[in-house]
CSV table of N, CA and C in Angstrom, one decimal:
chain,number,residue,atom,x,y,z
A,9,ILE,N,5.8,12.6,-6.7
A,9,ILE,CA,4.6,13.0,-6.4
A,9,ILE,C,5.3,13.3,-4.5
A,10,GLU,N,5.4,14.8,-4.8
A,10,GLU,CA,5.7,15.7,-3.5
A,10,GLU,C,4.4,16.5,-3.2
A,11,LEU,N,4.3,16.0,-1.9
A,11,LEU,CA,3.1,16.5,-0.8
A,11,LEU,C,3.7,17.6,-0.3
A,12,PRO,N,3.9,18.7,-0.5
A,12,PRO,CA,4.5,20.1,0.2
A,12,PRO,C,3.7,20.0,1.9
A,13,TRP,N,2.7,19.5,1.7
A,13,TRP,CA,2.1,20.3,2.7
A,13,TRP,C,1.8,19.3,4.4
A,14,LYS,N,2.2,17.8,4.1
A,14,LYS,CA,3.0,17.4,5.1
A,14,LYS,C,1.6,16.3,5.8
A,15,GLY,N,0.8,16.1,6.9
A,15,GLY,CA,0.1,15.7,7.1
A,15,GLY,C,0.1,14.5,7.8
A,16,SER,N,1.3,14.0,7.7
A,16,SER,CA,1.6,12.5,8.4
A,16,SER,C,3.0,12.3,8.9
A,17,ALA,N,3.6,11.7,9.5
A,17,ALA,CA,4.9,10.8,10.3
A,17,ALA,C,5.5,10.1,8.9
A,18,LEU,N,5.1,10.1,7.5
A,18,LEU,CA,5.7,9.2,6.7
A,18,LEU,C,6.7,10.9,5.9
A,19,LEU,N,5.5,12.0,6.1
A,19,LEU,CA,6.1,13.4,5.0
A,19,LEU,C,6.4,14.5,6.3
A,20,ASP,N,6.6,14.0,7.0
A,20,ASP,CA,6.9,15.4,8.0
A,20,ASP,C,7.8,14.8,9.2
A,21,PRO,N,9.3,15.1,9.1
A,21,PRO,CA,10.2,14.4,9.7
A,21,PRO,C,9.7,14.6,11.0
A,22,ARG,N,9.0,15.8,11.5
A,22,ARG,CA,8.8,16.2,12.9
A,22,ARG,C,7.8,15.7,13.6
A,23,GLU,N,7.3,15.2,12.9
A,23,GLU,CA,6.0,13.6,13.5
A,23,GLU,C,6.6,12.6,13.8
A,24,SER,N,6.6,11.9,14.6
A,24,SER,CA,7.2,10.4,15.4
A,24,SER,C,6.1,9.4,15.0
A,25,LEU,N,7.3,8.5,14.0
A,25,LEU,CA,6.6,7.1,13.5
A,25,LEU,C,6.3,6.7,15.1
A,26,PRO,N,5.1,5.7,14.3
A,26,PRO,CA,4.6,4.6,16.2
A,26,PRO,C,5.2,3.6,15.7
A,27,LEU,N,6.1,3.6,16.6
A,27,LEU,CA,7.2,2.4,16.9
A,27,LEU,C,6.8,0.6,17.8
A,28,GLU,N,6.9,-0.1,17.4
A,28,GLU,CA,6.7,-1.2,18.4
A,28,GLU,C,5.6,-1.3,19.2
A,29,ARG,N,4.7,-1.4,18.3
A,29,ARG,CA,3.5,-1.3,18.5
A,29,ARG,C,3.0,-3.0,18.5
A,30,ASP,N,1.9,-3.6,19.4
A,30,ASP,CA,1.4,-4.9,18.8
A,30,ASP,C,0.7,-5.0,17.5
A,31,VAL,N,1.5,-5.9,17.1
A,31,VAL,CA,1.0,-6.3,15.9
A,31,VAL,C,-0.4,-6.6,15.8
A,32,SER,N,-0.6,-7.1,16.2
A,32,SER,CA,-2.6,-7.7,16.2
A,32,SER,C,-3.4,-6.6,16.6
A,33,ALA,N,-2.9,-5.3,17.3
A,33,ALA,CA,-3.2,-3.9,17.4
A,33,ALA,C,-3.5,-2.6,16.5
A,34,ILE,N,-2.4,-3.1,15.5
A,34,ILE,CA,-2.4,-2.3,14.6
A,34,ILE,C,-3.2,-1.2,13.7
A,35,ALA,N,-4.5,-2.2,12.8
A,35,ALA,CA,-5.0,-1.7,12.1
A,35,ALA,C,-6.4,-1.1,13.0
A,36,ARG,N,-6.4,-1.0,14.1
A,36,ARG,CA,-7.5,-0.8,15.0
A,36,ARG,C,-7.8,0.6,14.9
A,37,GLU,N,-6.8,1.6,14.7
A,37,GLU,CA,-6.7,3.1,14.7
A,37,GLU,C,-6.2,3.9,13.5
A,38,ILE,N,-6.2,5.0,12.4
A,38,ILE,CA,-5.3,5.4,11.7
A,38,ILE,C,-3.9,6.2,12.2
A,39,PRO,N,-3.3,5.2,11.7
A,39,PRO,CA,-2.2,5.7,12.5
A,39,PRO,C,-2.0,7.3,12.3
A,40,ALA,N,0.0,7.8,13.0
A,40,ALA,CA,0.4,8.9,12.4
A,40,ALA,C,0.7,9.0,11.1
A,41,THR,N,0.7,7.7,10.6
A,41,THR,CA,1.2,7.6,8.9
A,41,THR,C,0.6,7.6,8.1
A,42,TYR,N,-0.7,7.4,8.2
A,42,TYR,CA,-1.4,7.9,7.2
A,42,TYR,C,-1.0,9.1,6.3
A,43,VAL,N,-1.3,8.9,5.0
A,43,VAL,CA,-1.0,10.4,4.1
A,43,VAL,C,-2.3,10.5,3.5
A,44,PRO,N,-2.8,11.6,3.8
A,44,PRO,CA,-4.3,12.2,3.8
A,44,PRO,C,-4.5,11.7,1.9
A,45,ALA,N,-5.2,11.2,1.6
A,45,ALA,CA,-5.9,11.2,0.3
A,45,ALA,C,-4.7,9.8,-0.7
A,46,ARG,N,-3.2,9.3,-0.7
A,46,ARG,CA,-2.5,8.6,-0.9
A,46,ARG,C,-3.1,8.0,-1.7
A,47,ASN,N,-3.8,7.4,-2.0
A,47,ASN,CA,-4.3,6.3,-2.8
A,47,ASN,C,-5.0,6.8,-4.3
A,48,THR,N,-5.9,8.0,-3.2
A,48,THR,CA,-6.6,8.8,-4.2
A,48,THR,C,-5.4,9.2,-5.4
A,49,ILE,N,-4.3,9.9,-4.8
A,49,ILE,CA,-4.0,10.8,-5.5
A,49,ILE,C,-2.7,9.7,-6.8
A,50,PHE,N,-2.6,8.9,-6.0
A,50,PHE,CA,-1.9,7.6,-6.8
A,50,PHE,C,-2.9,6.8,-8.2
A,51,LEU,N,-3.5,6.9,-7.5
A,51,LEU,CA,-5.2,6.6,-8.8
A,51,LEU,C,-5.4,7.3,-9.9
A,52,SER,N,-5.1,8.8,-9.5
A,52,SER,CA,-5.7,9.9,-10.4
A,52,SER,C,-4.5,9.8,-11.6
A,53,PHE,N,-3.5,9.6,-10.9
A,53,PHE,CA,-2.4,9.9,-11.9
A,53,PHE,C,-2.5,8.5,-12.8
A,54,ALA,N,-3.0,7.2,-12.4
A,54,ALA,CA,-2.5,5.7,-12.7
A,54,ALA,C,-3.7,5.8,-13.7
A,55,PHE,N,-5.3,6.5,-13.4
A,55,PHE,CA,-5.7,6.9,-14.3
A,55,PHE,C,-5.6,7.6,-15.4
A,56,SER,N,-5.2,8.6,-15.5
A,56,SER,CA,-5.2,9.7,-16.3
A,56,SER,C,-3.7,9.0,-17.6
A,57,TRP,N,-2.8,8.3,-16.8
A,57,TRP,CA,-1.7,7.6,-17.9
A,57,TRP,C,-3.1,6.2,-18.5
A,58,ALA,N,-3.1,5.6,-17.6
A,58,ALA,CA,-4.4,4.3,-18.1
A,58,ALA,C,-5.0,5.0,-19.3
A,59,GLU,N,-5.4,5.9,-19.0
A,59,GLU,CA,-6.4,5.9,-20.6
A,59,GLU,C,-5.7,6.7,-21.6
A,60,VAL,N,-4.6,7.4,-21.2
A,60,VAL,CA,-3.9,7.7,-22.4
A,60,VAL,C,-3.4,6.4,-23.6
A,61,LEU,N,-2.8,5.2,-22.1
A,61,LEU,CA,-2.7,4.2,-23.3
A,61,LEU,C,-3.4,3.5,-23.4
A,62,GLY,N,-5.0,3.5,-23.4
A,62,GLY,CA,-6.4,2.7,-23.8
A,62,GLY,C,-6.3,1.8,-23.0
A,63,ALA,N,-5.8,1.6,-21.5
A,63,ALA,CA,-5.5,0.5,-21.4
A,63,ALA,C,-6.8,-0.3,-20.3
A,64,GLU,N,-7.0,-1.5,-19.8
A,64,GLU,CA,-8.1,-1.6,-20.0
A,64,GLU,C,-8.8,-1.5,-17.8
A,65,ALA,N,-7.6,-1.6,-17.8
A,65,ALA,CA,-7.3,-2.2,-15.7
A,65,ALA,C,-6.5,-0.9,-15.4
A,66,VAL,N,-6.3,-0.3,-13.7
A,66,VAL,CA,-5.3,-0.1,-13.3
A,66,VAL,C,-5.3,-1.3,-11.7
A,67,PHE,N,-3.8,-1.4,-11.8
A,67,PHE,CA,-3.9,-2.7,-10.7
A,67,PHE,C,-3.1,-1.7,-9.6
A,68,ILE,N,-3.5,-2.0,-8.3
A,68,ILE,CA,-2.5,-1.4,-7.3
A,68,ILE,C,-2.4,-2.1,-6.0
A,69,GLY,N,-1.1,-2.2,-4.9
A,69,GLY,CA,-1.5,-3.1,-4.4
A,69,GLY,C,-1.4,-3.4,-2.9
A,70,ALA,N,-2.7,-2.6,-2.8
A,70,ALA,CA,-3.2,-2.7,-1.6
A,70,ALA,C,-3.8,-3.5,-1.0
A,71,ASN,N,-3.6,-3.8,0.8
A,71,ASN,CA,-3.9,-4.8,1.2
A,71,ASN,C,-4.9,-4.2,2.0
A,72,ALA,N,-6.0,-5.1,2.6
A,72,ALA,CA,-6.6,-4.6,4.0
A,72,ALA,C,-6.8,-6.0,5.0
A,73,VAL,N,-6.1,-6.6,4.9
A,73,VAL,CA,-6.3,-8.1,6.0
A,73,VAL,C,-5.2,-7.2,6.9
A,74,ASP,N,-3.8,-7.6,6.4
A,74,ASP,CA,-2.8,-6.9,7.7
A,74,ASP,C,-2.4,-5.8,6.7
A,75,TYR,N,-2.3,-5.1,7.4
A,75,TYR,CA,-2.3,-3.5,7.1
A,75,TYR,C,-2.4,-3.0,8.1
A,76,SER,N,-1.7,-1.4,8.0
A,76,SER,CA,-1.8,-0.2,8.8
A,76,SER,C,-3.2,0.3,9.3
A,77,GLY,N,-4.4,0.1,8.9
A,77,GLY,CA,-5.7,0.5,9.0
A,77,GLY,C,-6.2,2.0,8.0
A,78,TYR,N,-5.5,2.0,6.9
A,78,TYR,CA,-5.5,3.2,6.5
A,78,TYR,C,-7.0,3.4,5.8
A,79,PRO,N,-8.2,4.0,5.7
A,79,PRO,CA,-9.3,4.4,5.5
A,79,PRO,C,-9.3,4.2,3.7
A,80,ASP,N,-7.9,4.3,2.6
A,80,ASP,CA,-8.0,4.0,1.3
A,80,ASP,C,-7.6,2.3,0.9
A,81,CYS,N,-7.4,1.6,2.3
A,81,CYS,CA,-6.8,0.3,1.8
A,81,CYS,C,-8.6,-0.7,1.6
A,82,ARG,N,-9.3,-0.1,1.7
A,82,ARG,CA,-10.6,-1.0,1.6
A,82,ARG,C,-11.1,-1.1,0.6
A,83,GLY,N,-11.7,-2.6,0.6
A,83,GLY,CA,-12.6,-2.8,-0.9
A,83,GLY,C,-13.4,-2.1,-0.7
A,84,GLU,N,-14.5,-1.2,-0.4
A,84,GLU,CA,-15.3,-0.7,-0.6
A,84,GLU,C,-14.7,1.1,-1.4
A,85,TYR,N,-13.7,1.5,-0.7
A,85,TYR,CA,-13.5,2.5,-1.3
A,85,TYR,C,-12.3,2.4,-2.5
A,86,PHE,N,-11.9,0.9,-2.7
A,86,PHE,CA,-11.9,1.0,-4.6
A,86,PHE,C,-13.1,0.9,-5.2
A,87,SER,N,-14.3,0.1,-4.7
A,87,SER,CA,-15.7,0.3,-5.7
A,87,SER,C,-15.7,1.3,-6.1
A,88,VAL,N,-15.8,2.5,-5.0
A,88,VAL,CA,-16.6,4.1,-5.0
A,88,VAL,C,-15.0,4.6,-5.9
A,89,MET,N,-14.1,4.1,-5.8
A,89,MET,CA,-13.6,4.9,-6.6
A,89,MET,C,-13.3,4.5,-8.1
A,90,GLU,N,-13.9,3.2,-8.3
A,90,GLU,CA,-13.8,2.7,-9.6
A,90,GLU,C,-14.9,3.5,-10.4
A,91,ASN,N,-16.0,3.4,-9.6
A,91,ASN,CA,-17.5,4.3,-9.6
A,91,ASN,C,-16.9,6.0,-10.2
A,92,VAL,N,-16.3,6.8,-9.6
A,92,VAL,CA,-15.3,7.7,-9.2
A,92,VAL,C,-15.1,8.2,-11.3
A,93,PHE,N,-13.7,7.1,-11.3
A,93,PHE,CA,-13.2,7.1,-12.5
A,93,PHE,C,-14.0,6.9,-13.9
A,94,ARG,N,-15.1,6.3,-13.5
A,94,ARG,CA,-16.4,5.9,-14.7
A,94,ARG,C,-16.7,7.1,-15.2
A,95,LYS,N,-16.9,8.1,-14.1
A,95,LYS,CA,-17.7,9.3,-14.2
A,95,LYS,C,-16.9,10.0,-14.6
A,96,ALA,N,-15.8,10.5,-14.4
A,96,ALA,CA,-14.5,11.7,-14.4
A,96,ALA,C,-14.2,11.5,-15.9
A,97,THR,N,-14.0,9.8,-16.7
A,97,THR,CA,-13.1,9.8,-17.5
A,97,THR,C,-13.7,10.2,-19.0
A,98,LYS,N,-12.8,10.5,-19.8
A,98,LYS,CA,-13.9,10.2,-21.3
A,98,LYS,C,-14.1,8.9,-21.6
A,99,ALA,N,-12.7,7.4,-21.5
A,99,ALA,CA,-13.1,6.6,-21.4
A,99,ALA,C,-14.1,5.9,-21.1
A,100,GLY,N,-14.8,6.2,-19.7
A,100,GLY,CA,-15.8,5.5,-19.0
A,100,GLY,C,-17.0,6.5,-19.4
A,101,VAL,N,-17.0,8.2,-19.6
A,101,VAL,CA,-18.1,8.6,-20.0
A,101,VAL,C,-18.7,7.6,-21.4
A,102,GLU,N,-17.7,7.4,-22.4
A,102,GLU,CA,-18.0,6.7,-23.6
A,102,GLU,C,-18.0,5.6,-23.5
A,103,GLY,N,-18.0,4.5,-22.0
A,103,GLY,CA,-19.1,3.2,-22.0
A,103,GLY,C,-17.5,1.9,-22.8
A,104,ALA,N,-16.2,2.7,-21.8
A,104,ALA,CA,-15.3,1.8,-22.0
A,104,ALA,C,-14.1,2.4,-20.7
A,105,ALA,N,-15.0,2.1,-19.7
A,105,ALA,CA,-14.6,2.3,-18.5
A,105,ALA,C,-13.2,1.5,-18.1
A,106,MET,N,-12.5,1.7,-17.1
A,106,MET,CA,-11.0,1.1,-16.5
A,106,MET,C,-11.7,0.8,-15.4
A,107,ARG,N,-11.5,-0.3,-15.2
A,107,ARG,CA,-11.2,-1.5,-13.6
A,107,ARG,C,-9.9,-0.9,-12.9
A,108,ILE,N,-10.5,-1.2,-11.5
A,108,ILE,CA,-9.1,-0.8,-10.5
A,108,ILE,C,-9.1,-2.5,-10.2
A,109,GLU,N,-7.9,-2.9,-10.1
A,109,GLU,CA,-7.4,-4.4,-9.9
A,109,GLU,C,-6.9,-4.3,-8.8
A,110,THR,N,-7.4,-5.3,-7.4
A,110,THR,CA,-6.8,-5.3,-6.4
A,110,THR,C,-6.3,-6.3,-6.1
A,111,PRO,N,-5.4,-7.0,-6.7
A,111,PRO,CA,-5.1,-8.8,-6.3
A,111,PRO,C,-4.7,-9.1,-5.0
A,112,LEU,N,-4.2,-8.0,-4.3
A,112,LEU,CA,-3.6,-8.3,-2.9
A,112,LEU,C,-4.7,-8.2,-1.5
A,113,LEU,N,-5.9,-7.2,-2.1
A,113,LEU,CA,-6.4,-6.8,-0.9
A,113,LEU,C,-6.8,-7.5,0.1
A,114,GLN,N,-7.6,-8.9,-0.4
A,114,GLN,CA,-8.0,-9.6,1.2
A,114,GLN,C,-6.6,-11.1,1.5
A,115,LYS,N,-6.0,-10.9,0.9
A,115,LYS,CA,-4.6,-11.6,1.0
A,115,LYS,C,-3.8,-11.4,2.3
A,116,THR,N,-3.5,-12.7,3.6
A,116,THR,CA,-3.0,-12.1,4.2
A,116,THR,C,-1.3,-11.9,4.0
A,117,LYS,N,-0.5,-10.9,4.7
A,117,LYS,CA,1.0,-11.0,4.6
A,117,LYS,C,1.3,-12.4,4.3
A,118,ALA,N,1.5,-13.3,4.5
A,118,ALA,CA,1.8,-14.4,4.4
A,118,ALA,C,1.9,-15.3,3.5
A,119,GLU,N,0.4,-15.1,3.0
A,119,GLU,CA,0.0,-15.0,1.2
A,119,GLU,C,0.8,-14.2,0.3
A,120,ILE,N,0.5,-13.1,0.9
A,120,ILE,CA,1.3,-12.1,-0.5
A,120,ILE,C,3.1,-13.1,-0.2
A,121,VAL,N,3.4,-13.1,0.6
A,121,VAL,CA,4.9,-13.4,0.8
A,121,VAL,C,5.2,-14.9,0.0
A,122,LYS,N,4.3,-15.6,0.5
A,122,LYS,CA,4.6,-16.7,-0.6
A,122,LYS,C,4.0,-16.8,-1.9
A,123,LEU,N,2.5,-16.2,-2.5
A,123,LEU,CA,3.0,-15.3,-3.9
A,123,LEU,C,4.6,-15.1,-4.7
A,124,ALA,N,5.1,-14.1,-3.7
A,124,ALA,CA,6.0,-13.4,-4.5
A,124,ALA,C,6.9,-14.8,-4.3
A,125,ASP,N,7.2,-15.2,-3.3
A,125,ASP,CA,8.2,-16.7,-3.5
A,125,ASP,C,8.4,-17.2,-5.1
A,126,GLU,N,6.8,-17.8,-5.4
A,126,GLU,CA,6.0,-18.2,-6.1
A,126,GLU,C,6.3,-17.8,-7.3
A,127,LEU,N,6.2,-16.8,-7.3
A,127,LEU,CA,6.7,-16.0,-8.4
A,127,LEU,C,8.2,-15.4,-8.5
A,128,ASN,N,8.8,-15.8,-7.8
A,128,ASN,CA,10.4,-15.8,-8.0
A,128,ASN,C,10.7,-13.9,-7.9
A,129,VAL,N,10.2,-13.5,-7.4
A,129,VAL,CA,10.3,-12.1,-6.8
A,129,VAL,C,11.3,-11.9,-6.1
A,130,PRO,N,12.6,-10.9,-6.8
A,130,PRO,CA,13.2,-10.8,-5.7
A,130,PRO,C,13.0,-9.4,-4.4
A,131,LEU,N,12.9,-10.5,-3.6
A,131,LEU,CA,12.6,-9.6,-2.3
A,131,LEU,C,13.2,-9.5,-1.9
A,132,GLU,N,14.6,-9.3,-2.3
A,132,GLU,CA,15.5,-8.6,-1.2
A,132,GLU,C,16.0,-7.5,-1.7
A,133,LEU,N,14.9,-7.1,-3.1
A,133,LEU,CA,15.0,-5.2,-3.6
A,133,LEU,C,13.6,-5.0,-3.1
A,134,THR,N,12.6,-5.2,-2.1
A,134,THR,CA,11.3,-4.7,-1.9
A,134,THR,C,11.7,-4.5,-0.4
A,135,TRP,N,10.7,-3.3,0.0
A,135,TRP,CA,10.7,-2.5,0.8
A,135,TRP,C,9.7,-2.1,1.7
A,136,SER,N,9.7,-2.3,2.8
A,136,SER,CA,8.6,-1.6,3.4
A,136,SER,C,8.7,-0.6,4.6
A,137,CYS,N,9.6,-0.2,4.9
A,137,CYS,CA,10.2,0.3,6.2
A,137,CYS,C,10.0,2.2,6.3
A,138,TYR,N,9.1,2.2,6.9
A,138,TYR,CA,8.4,3.4,7.1
A,138,TYR,C,10.0,4.7,7.2
A,139,SER,N,10.5,4.5,8.0
A,139,SER,CA,12.1,5.2,8.4
A,139,SER,C,12.7,5.7,7.3
A,140,GLY,N,13.0,5.4,6.5
A,140,GLY,CA,13.9,5.8,5.1
A,140,GLY,C,15.4,5.9,5.4
A,141,GLY,N,15.6,5.0,6.1
A,141,GLY,CA,16.8,4.6,6.2
A,141,GLY,C,17.4,3.6,5.4
A,142,GLU,N,19.1,3.8,5.2
A,142,GLU,CA,19.5,2.6,4.3
A,142,GLU,C,19.3,1.3,4.7
A,143,LYS,N,18.8,0.7,5.6
A,143,LYS,CA,18.4,-0.4,6.4
A,143,LYS,C,17.3,-0.3,6.8
A,144,ILE,N,16.4,-1.8,7.0
A,144,ILE,CA,14.8,-1.4,8.0
A,144,ILE,C,15.0,-1.3,9.1
A,145,CYS,N,14.5,-0.7,9.4
A,145,CYS,CA,14.6,-0.4,11.2
A,145,CYS,C,13.7,-1.2,12.7
A,146,GLY,N,13.0,-2.0,11.4
A,146,GLY,CA,13.1,-3.4,12.2
A,146,GLY,C,11.3,-3.4,13.3
A,147,ALA,N,11.3,-1.9,13.7
A,147,ALA,CA,10.3,-1.3,14.5
A,147,ALA,C,8.7,-0.7,14.2
A,148,CYS,N,8.7,-0.3,12.8
A,148,CYS,CA,8.0,0.8,12.1
A,148,CYS,C,6.8,-0.5,11.7
A,149,ASP,N,5.4,0.1,11.7
A,149,ASP,CA,4.1,-0.8,11.6
A,149,ASP,C,4.8,-2.0,10.2
A,150,SER,N,5.0,-1.3,9.4
A,150,SER,CA,5.4,-2.0,8.2
A,150,SER,C,6.5,-2.6,8.4
A,151,CYS,N,7.3,-2.6,9.2
A,151,CYS,CA,8.3,-3.5,9.4
A,151,CYS,C,7.7,-4.5,9.9
A,152,LEU,N,7.3,-4.2,11.5
A,152,LEU,CA,6.6,-5.6,12.4
A,152,LEU,C,5.9,-6.4,11.3
A,153,LEU,N,4.8,-5.6,10.4
A,153,LEU,CA,3.5,-6.6,9.3
A,153,LEU,C,4.7,-6.8,8.4
A,154,ARG,N,5.5,-6.8,7.6
A,154,ARG,CA,6.7,-7.6,6.6
A,154,ARG,C,6.8,-8.5,7.7
A,155,GLU,N,7.6,-8.6,8.8
A,155,GLU,CA,7.9,-9.6,9.9
A,155,GLU,C,7.3,-10.7,10.0
A,156,LYS,N,6.3,-10.1,10.5
A,156,LYS,CA,4.7,-11.7,10.7
A,156,LYS,C,4.7,-12.3,9.6
A,157,GLY,N,4.8,-11.3,8.2
A,157,GLY,CA,4.4,-11.9,7.3
A,157,GLY,C,5.3,-13.3,6.8
A,158,PHE,N,6.6,-13.0,6.8
A,158,PHE,CA,7.4,-13.6,6.4
A,158,PHE,C,7.6,-15.0,7.4
A,159,ARG,N,7.7,-15.0,8.4
A,159,ARG,CA,7.3,-15.5,9.7
A,159,ARG,C,6.3,-16.9,9.5
A,160,GLU,N,4.6,-16.2,9.2
A,160,GLU,CA,4.4,-17.2,9.1
A,160,GLU,C,4.3,-17.4,7.3
A,161,ALA,N,4.5,-17.1,7.3
A,161,ALA,CA,5.3,-17.6,5.5
A,161,ALA,C,6.3,-19.2,5.8
A,162,GLY,N,7.1,-18.9,6.5
A,162,GLY,CA,8.1,-19.8,7.0
A,162,GLY,C,8.8,-19.4,5.9
A,163,ILE,N,9.0,-18.2,5.1
A,163,ILE,CA,10.5,-18.0,4.4
A,163,ILE,C,11.0,-16.8,4.9
A,164,CYS,N,12.2,-16.9,5.2
A,164,CYS,CA,13.4,-16.1,5.4
A,164,CYS,C,13.7,-14.6,4.9
A,165,ASP,N,13.5,-13.5,5.5
A,165,ASP,CA,13.1,-12.1,4.7
A,165,ASP,C,15.0,-12.1,4.8
A,166,PRO,N,15.0,-11.6,3.6
A,166,PRO,CA,16.5,-11.1,3.1
A,166,PRO,C,16.4,-10.0,3.8
A,167,LEU,N,15.8,-9.1,4.3
A,167,LEU,CA,16.4,-7.8,4.8
A,167,LEU,C,16.0,-8.1,6.2
A,168,ALA,N,16.3,-9.1,6.7
A,168,ALA,CA,16.0,-8.9,8.1
A,168,ALA,C,17.5,-9.5,8.9
A,169,ALA,N,18.5,-10.0,7.7
A,169,ALA,CA,20.0,-10.0,8.2
A,169,ALA,C,20.3,-8.1,8.5
A,170,GLN,N,19.5,-7.2,7.6
A,170,GLN,CA,20.3,-5.9,7.8
A,170,GLN,C,20.3,-5.3,9.0
A,171,ARG,N,19.2,-5.5,10.0
A,171,ARG,CA,19.4,-5.0,11.2
A,171,ARG,C,20.4,-5.1,12.2
């Protein structure tokens, strides 16, 4: 999904990524990496497709515990959006409303890493760096939060060796 209007350090190379921030302070303000209405856009596409498939739920991996402070990663947002889609879809109006499932929303990054490890997720294929290079930068908010999660989980991050 291409967003030509930019408005975020993740979409506009002229805007600087916040780097080397204190992990405990990351979620205190909405950072320059905020993409306007990103989860709303993703959920709109997902609900459209899910309705065609006759699905009962849409799953999203948002996190509101160890995250960058984005307003569309909070439980309140997902509750409101579920209600919007209940009123904005044929399925919802006809009594077959789909749910928004957020299984990672209240988990710490360490809990998420442990769960991924238990499920044998190929963690070497996961990526969360905001820099968009061939290797993780290790300094953006996403890299710092990922590093914290792996460290607290006591699991070696397979991407850490790339730096």
